C-alpha positions as a Python dict, from the first residue, in 0.01 Angstrom:
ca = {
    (1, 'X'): (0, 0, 0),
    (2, 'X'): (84, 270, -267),
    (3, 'X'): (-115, 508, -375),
    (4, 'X'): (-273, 439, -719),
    (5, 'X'): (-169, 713, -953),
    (6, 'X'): (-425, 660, -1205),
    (7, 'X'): (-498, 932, -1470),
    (8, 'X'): (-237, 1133, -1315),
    (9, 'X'): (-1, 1336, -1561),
    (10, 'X'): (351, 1332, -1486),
    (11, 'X'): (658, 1495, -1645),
    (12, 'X'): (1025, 1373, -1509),
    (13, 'X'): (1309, 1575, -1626),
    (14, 'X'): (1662, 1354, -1596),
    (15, 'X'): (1391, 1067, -1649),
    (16, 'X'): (1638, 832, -1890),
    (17, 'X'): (1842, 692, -1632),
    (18, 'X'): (1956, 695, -1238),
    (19, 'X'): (1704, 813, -986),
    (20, 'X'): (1486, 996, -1324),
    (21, 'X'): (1406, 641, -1456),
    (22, 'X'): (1364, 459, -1100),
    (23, 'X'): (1112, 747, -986),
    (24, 'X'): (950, 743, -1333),
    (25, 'X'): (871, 342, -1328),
    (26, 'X'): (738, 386, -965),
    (27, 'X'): (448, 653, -1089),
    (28, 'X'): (446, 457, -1439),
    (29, 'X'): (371, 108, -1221),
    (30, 'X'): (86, 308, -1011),
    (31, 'X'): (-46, 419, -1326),
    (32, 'X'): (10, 748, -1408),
    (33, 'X'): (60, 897, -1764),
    (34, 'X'): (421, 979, -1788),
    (35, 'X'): (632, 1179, -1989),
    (36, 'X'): (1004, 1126, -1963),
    (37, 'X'): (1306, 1348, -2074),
    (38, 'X'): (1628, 1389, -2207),
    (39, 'X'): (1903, 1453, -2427),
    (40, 'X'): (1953, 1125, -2540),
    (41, 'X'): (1698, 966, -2811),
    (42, 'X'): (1867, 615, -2789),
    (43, 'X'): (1838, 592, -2414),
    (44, 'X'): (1467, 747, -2407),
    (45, 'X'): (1394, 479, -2612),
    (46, 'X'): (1538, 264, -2424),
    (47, 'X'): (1373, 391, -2116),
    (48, 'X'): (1001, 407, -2245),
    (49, 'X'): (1043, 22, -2328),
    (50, 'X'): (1199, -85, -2015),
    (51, 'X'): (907, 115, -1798),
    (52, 'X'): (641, -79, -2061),
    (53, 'X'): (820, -431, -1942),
    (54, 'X'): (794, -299, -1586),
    (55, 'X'): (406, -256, -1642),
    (56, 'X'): (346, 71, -1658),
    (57, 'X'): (-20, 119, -1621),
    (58, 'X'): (-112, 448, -1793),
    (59, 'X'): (87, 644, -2097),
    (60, 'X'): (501, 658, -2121),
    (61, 'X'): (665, 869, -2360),
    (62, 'X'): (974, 1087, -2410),
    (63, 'X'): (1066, 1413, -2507),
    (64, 'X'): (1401, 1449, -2623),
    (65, 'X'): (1502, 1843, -2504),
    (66, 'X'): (1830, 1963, -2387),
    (67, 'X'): (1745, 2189, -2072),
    (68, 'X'): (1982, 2395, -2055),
    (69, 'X'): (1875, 2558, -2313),
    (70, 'X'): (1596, 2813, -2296),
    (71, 'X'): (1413, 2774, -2640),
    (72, 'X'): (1440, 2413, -2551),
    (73, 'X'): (1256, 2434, -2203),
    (74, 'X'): (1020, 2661, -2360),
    (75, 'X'): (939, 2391, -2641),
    (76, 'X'): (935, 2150, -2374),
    (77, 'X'): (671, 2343, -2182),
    (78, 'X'): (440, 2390, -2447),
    (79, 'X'): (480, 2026, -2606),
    (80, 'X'): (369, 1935, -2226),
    (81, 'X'): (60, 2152, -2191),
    (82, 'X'): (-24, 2064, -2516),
    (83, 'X'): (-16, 1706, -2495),
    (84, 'X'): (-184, 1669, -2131),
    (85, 'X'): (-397, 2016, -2026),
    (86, 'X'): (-339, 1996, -1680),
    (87, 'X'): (-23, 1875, -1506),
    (88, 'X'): (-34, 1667, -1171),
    (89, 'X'): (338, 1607, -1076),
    (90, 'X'): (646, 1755, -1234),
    (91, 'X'): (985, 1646, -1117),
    (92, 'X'): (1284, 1864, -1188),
    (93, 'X'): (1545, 1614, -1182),
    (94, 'X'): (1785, 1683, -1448),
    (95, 'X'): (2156, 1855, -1356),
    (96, 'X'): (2461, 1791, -1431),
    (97, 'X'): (2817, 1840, -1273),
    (98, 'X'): (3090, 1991, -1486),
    (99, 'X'): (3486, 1972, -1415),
    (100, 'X'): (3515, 2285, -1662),
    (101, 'X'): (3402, 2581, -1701),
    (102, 'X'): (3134, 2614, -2008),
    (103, 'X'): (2873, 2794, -2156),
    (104, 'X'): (2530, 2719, -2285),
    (105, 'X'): (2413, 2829, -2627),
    (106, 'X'): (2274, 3090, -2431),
    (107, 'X'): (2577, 3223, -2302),
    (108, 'X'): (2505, 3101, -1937),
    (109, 'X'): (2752, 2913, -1718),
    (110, 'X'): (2646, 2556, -1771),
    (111, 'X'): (2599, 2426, -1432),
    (112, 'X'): (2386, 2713, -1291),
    (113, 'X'): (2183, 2705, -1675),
    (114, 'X'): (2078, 2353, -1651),
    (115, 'X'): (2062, 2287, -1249),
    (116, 'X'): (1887, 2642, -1174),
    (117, 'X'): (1724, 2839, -1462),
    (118, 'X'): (1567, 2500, -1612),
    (119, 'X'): (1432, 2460, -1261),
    (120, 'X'): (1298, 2805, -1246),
    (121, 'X'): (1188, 2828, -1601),
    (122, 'X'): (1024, 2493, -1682),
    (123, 'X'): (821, 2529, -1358),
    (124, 'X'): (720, 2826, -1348),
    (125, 'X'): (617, 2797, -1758),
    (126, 'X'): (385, 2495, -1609),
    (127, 'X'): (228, 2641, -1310),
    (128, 'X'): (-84, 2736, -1533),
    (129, 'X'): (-107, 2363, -1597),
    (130, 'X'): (-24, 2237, -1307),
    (131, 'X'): (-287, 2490, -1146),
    (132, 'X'): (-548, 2307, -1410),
    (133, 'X'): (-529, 1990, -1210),
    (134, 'X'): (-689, 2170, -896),
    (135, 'X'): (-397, 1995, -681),
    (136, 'X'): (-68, 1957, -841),
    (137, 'X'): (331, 1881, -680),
    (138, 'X'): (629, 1992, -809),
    (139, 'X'): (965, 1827, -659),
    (140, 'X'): (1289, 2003, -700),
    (141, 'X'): (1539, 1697, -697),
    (142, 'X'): (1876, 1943, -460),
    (143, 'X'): (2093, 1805, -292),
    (144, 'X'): (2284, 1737, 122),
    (145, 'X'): (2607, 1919, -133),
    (146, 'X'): (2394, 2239, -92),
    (147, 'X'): (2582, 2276, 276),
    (148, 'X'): (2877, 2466, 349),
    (149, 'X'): (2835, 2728, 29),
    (150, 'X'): (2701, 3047, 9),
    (151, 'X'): (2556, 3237, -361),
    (152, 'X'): (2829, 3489, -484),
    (153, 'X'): (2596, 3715, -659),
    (154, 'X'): (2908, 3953, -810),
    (155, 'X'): (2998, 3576, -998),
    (156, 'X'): (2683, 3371, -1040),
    (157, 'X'): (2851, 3273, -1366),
    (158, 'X'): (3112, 3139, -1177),
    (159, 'X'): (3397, 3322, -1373),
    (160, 'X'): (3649, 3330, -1064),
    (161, 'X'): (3757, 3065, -956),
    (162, 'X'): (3636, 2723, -1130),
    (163, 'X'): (3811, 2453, -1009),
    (164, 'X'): (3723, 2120, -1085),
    (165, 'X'): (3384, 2239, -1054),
    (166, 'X'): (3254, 2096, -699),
    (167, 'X'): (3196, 2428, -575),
    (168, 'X'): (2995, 2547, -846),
    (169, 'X'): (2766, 2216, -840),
    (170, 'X'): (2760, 2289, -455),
    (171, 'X'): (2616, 2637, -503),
    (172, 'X'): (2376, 2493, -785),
    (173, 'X'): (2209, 2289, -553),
    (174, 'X'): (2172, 2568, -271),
    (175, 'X'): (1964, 2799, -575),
    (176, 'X'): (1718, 2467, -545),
    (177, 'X'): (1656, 2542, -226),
    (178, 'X'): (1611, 2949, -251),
    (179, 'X'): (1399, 2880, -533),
    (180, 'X'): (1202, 2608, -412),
    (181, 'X'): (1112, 2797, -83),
    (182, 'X'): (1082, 3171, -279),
    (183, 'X'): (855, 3015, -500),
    (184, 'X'): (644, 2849, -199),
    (185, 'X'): (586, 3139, -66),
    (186, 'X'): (485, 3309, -361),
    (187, 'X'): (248, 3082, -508),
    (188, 'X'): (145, 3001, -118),
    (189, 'X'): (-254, 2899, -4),
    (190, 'X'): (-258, 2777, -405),
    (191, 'X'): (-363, 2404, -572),
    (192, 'X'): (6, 2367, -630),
    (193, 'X'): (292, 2272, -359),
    (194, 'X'): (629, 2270, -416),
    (195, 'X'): (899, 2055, -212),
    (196, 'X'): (1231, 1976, -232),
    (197, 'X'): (1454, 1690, -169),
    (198, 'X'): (1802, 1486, -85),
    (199, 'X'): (1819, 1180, -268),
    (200, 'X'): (2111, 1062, -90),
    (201, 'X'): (2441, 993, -256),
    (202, 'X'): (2325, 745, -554),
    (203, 'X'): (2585, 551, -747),
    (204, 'X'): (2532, 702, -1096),
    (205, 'X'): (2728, 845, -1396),
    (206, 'X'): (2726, 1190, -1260),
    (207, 'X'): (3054, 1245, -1158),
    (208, 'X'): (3234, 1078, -1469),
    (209, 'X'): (2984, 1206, -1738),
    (210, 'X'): (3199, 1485, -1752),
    (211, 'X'): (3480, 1389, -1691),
    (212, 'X'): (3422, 1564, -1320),
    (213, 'X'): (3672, 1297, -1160),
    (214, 'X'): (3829, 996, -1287),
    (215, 'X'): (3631, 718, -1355),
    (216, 'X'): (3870, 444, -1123),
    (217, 'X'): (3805, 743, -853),
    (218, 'X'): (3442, 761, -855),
    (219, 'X'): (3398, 390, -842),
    (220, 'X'): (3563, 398, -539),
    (221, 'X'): (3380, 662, -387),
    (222, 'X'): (3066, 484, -524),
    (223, 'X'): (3133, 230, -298),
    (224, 'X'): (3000, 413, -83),
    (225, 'X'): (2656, 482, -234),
    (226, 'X'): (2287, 402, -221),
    (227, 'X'): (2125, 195, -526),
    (228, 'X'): (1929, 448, -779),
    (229, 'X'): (1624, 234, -640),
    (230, 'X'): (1701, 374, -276),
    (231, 'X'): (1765, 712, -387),
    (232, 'X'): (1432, 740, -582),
    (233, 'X'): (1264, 657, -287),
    (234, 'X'): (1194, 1025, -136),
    (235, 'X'): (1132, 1156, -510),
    (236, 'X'): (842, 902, -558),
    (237, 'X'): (717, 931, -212),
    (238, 'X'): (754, 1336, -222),
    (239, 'X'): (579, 1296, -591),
    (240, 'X'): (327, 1054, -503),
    (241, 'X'): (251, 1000, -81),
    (242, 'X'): (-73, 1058, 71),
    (243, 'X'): (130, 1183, 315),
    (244, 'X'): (270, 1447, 140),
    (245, 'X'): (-67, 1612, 50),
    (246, 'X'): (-49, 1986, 109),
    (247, 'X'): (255, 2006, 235),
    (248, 'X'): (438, 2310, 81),
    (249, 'X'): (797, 2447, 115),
    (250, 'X'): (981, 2154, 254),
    (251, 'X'): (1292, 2014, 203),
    (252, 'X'): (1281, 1637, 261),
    (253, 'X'): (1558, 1409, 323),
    (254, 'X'): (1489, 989, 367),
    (255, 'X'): (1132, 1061, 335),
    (256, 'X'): (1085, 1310, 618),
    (257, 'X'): (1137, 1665, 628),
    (258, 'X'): (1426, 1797, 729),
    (259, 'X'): (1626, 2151, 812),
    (260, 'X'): (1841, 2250, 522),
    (261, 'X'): (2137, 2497, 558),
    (262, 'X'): (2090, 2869, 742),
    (263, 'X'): (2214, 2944, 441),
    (264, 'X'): (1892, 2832, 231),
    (265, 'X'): (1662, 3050, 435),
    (266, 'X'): (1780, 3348, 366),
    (267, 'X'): (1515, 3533, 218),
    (268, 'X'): (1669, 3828, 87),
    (269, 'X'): (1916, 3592, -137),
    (270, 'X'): (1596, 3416, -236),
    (271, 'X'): (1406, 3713, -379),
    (272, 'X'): (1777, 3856, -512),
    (273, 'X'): (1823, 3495, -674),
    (274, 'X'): (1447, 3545, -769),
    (275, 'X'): (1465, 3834, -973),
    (276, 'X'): (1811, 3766, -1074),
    (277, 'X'): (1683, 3448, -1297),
    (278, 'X'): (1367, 3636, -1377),
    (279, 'X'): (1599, 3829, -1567),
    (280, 'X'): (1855, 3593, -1697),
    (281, 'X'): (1497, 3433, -1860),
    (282, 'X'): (1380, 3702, -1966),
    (283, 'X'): (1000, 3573, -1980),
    (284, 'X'): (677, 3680, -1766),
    (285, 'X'): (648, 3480, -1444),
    (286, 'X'): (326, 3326, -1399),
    (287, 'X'): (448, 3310, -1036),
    (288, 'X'): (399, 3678, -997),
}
């Protein structure tokens, strides 16, 4: 039977379609208060209506906030604390996989702004909330593409070398991990846990949204993929499980825990990685 989610407070970044929106109807359905983002205001519309049909049993609403963006995340995170006090689950989720090089308005490289410093700045502008609840979750959505790469700390901006953009998603999804388990251990014997996951390889938009591959390419490869509703199955049980209660600094894959790359546990590229983004945020970490 599921656990009942009732009068929890949830925020799901990425929450207006794929995995975001199957994960955010699960905890909607077990009746938590959710709050849903995006860029989009058409399809957060769209998404806070279809999770009403579904019978959501507590609050749904959406935040429209483009996260790669700092003043954005930082709106985000006040808007948040505002609206619920204390925060019981938040789901980083959101990330994106571009075939060329770009900046943010802030100047960053896209890919590691909105798959790594949202990450690191939305949560760790939350932990005070999320430390309110008395015993809160936060789930880094990474990914099994984390394997194989290693950080290049003279070119975290990825200025040498962007081709197609694979690689640079690749090493995104490897600062997940360093983060996730940094931050574990610095917020470690807390009310908060933090855990991250492998979804699997979901058929979404991801790889055509822009324009990473073609789009006759990736719905072959798709053909190959697991249903959103499969996918979202280790974010809502990582989110959500009984069984999940106090565990800290995992990396889960299918539901179970799992060893990530050698590559992830190196704990001097975490703290570099650490203080690196500390910087690149330029805010005070709550995570201290």
């Amino acid at each position: 039977m599921d656990e009942t989610m009732s009068g929890k407070a949830c925020l799901i970044t990425g929450g207006t379609g794929g995995i975001g929106l199957v994960t955010a109807r699960a905890l909607a359905r077990r009746g938590a208060d959710v709050m849903i983002v995006g860029r989009n205001p058409e399809a957060g519309a769209a998404a806070v209506a279809e999770l009403r049909r579904a019978g959501a049993g507590g609050t749904v609403e959406f935040v429209a906030a483009d996260l790669s963006r700092q003043s954005e995340v930082r709106r985000l995170a006040a808007l948040a604390a505002d609206r619920f006090g204390r925060l019981d689950v938040l789901i980083n989720n959101a990330g994106g996989m571009f075939r060329r090089r770009t900046l943010s308005a802030d100047g960053i490289e896209m890919t590691f702004a909105l798959n790594h410093l949202a990450y690191f700045l939305l949560s760790d502008l939350l932990l005070p909330a999320l430390r309110a609840s008395g015993r809160a979750r936060i789930v880094n959505v990474a990914s099994g593409a984390h394997r194989g790469v290693a950080l290049r700390f003279d070119d975290l901006q990825s200025e040498r070398g962007y081709v197609g953009g694979w690689s640079v998603y690749k090493r995104s999804k490897l600062a997940n991990l360093l983060f996730t388990y940094e931050f574990a251990r610095r917020i470690e014997g807390g009310p908060v846990c933090v855990n991250a996951l492998h979804p699997g390889f979901v058929a979404t938009d991801i790889g055509v949204r822009n324009k990473l591959v073609p789009s006759w390419l990736w719905r072959l490869v798709s053909l190959a993929a697991i249903s959103p509703e499969e996918g979202a199955r280790t974010s809502t049980h990582v989110a959500a499980s009984g069984e999940v209660e106090g565990v800290h600094g995992k990396y889960f894959v299918r539901c179970r825990p799992a060893q990530s790359s050698p590559q992830s546990y190196d704990v001097d590229a975490a703290r570099r990685l650490w203080s690196v983004s500390e910087a690149m945020t330029a805010a005070p970490r709550a995570a201290a």
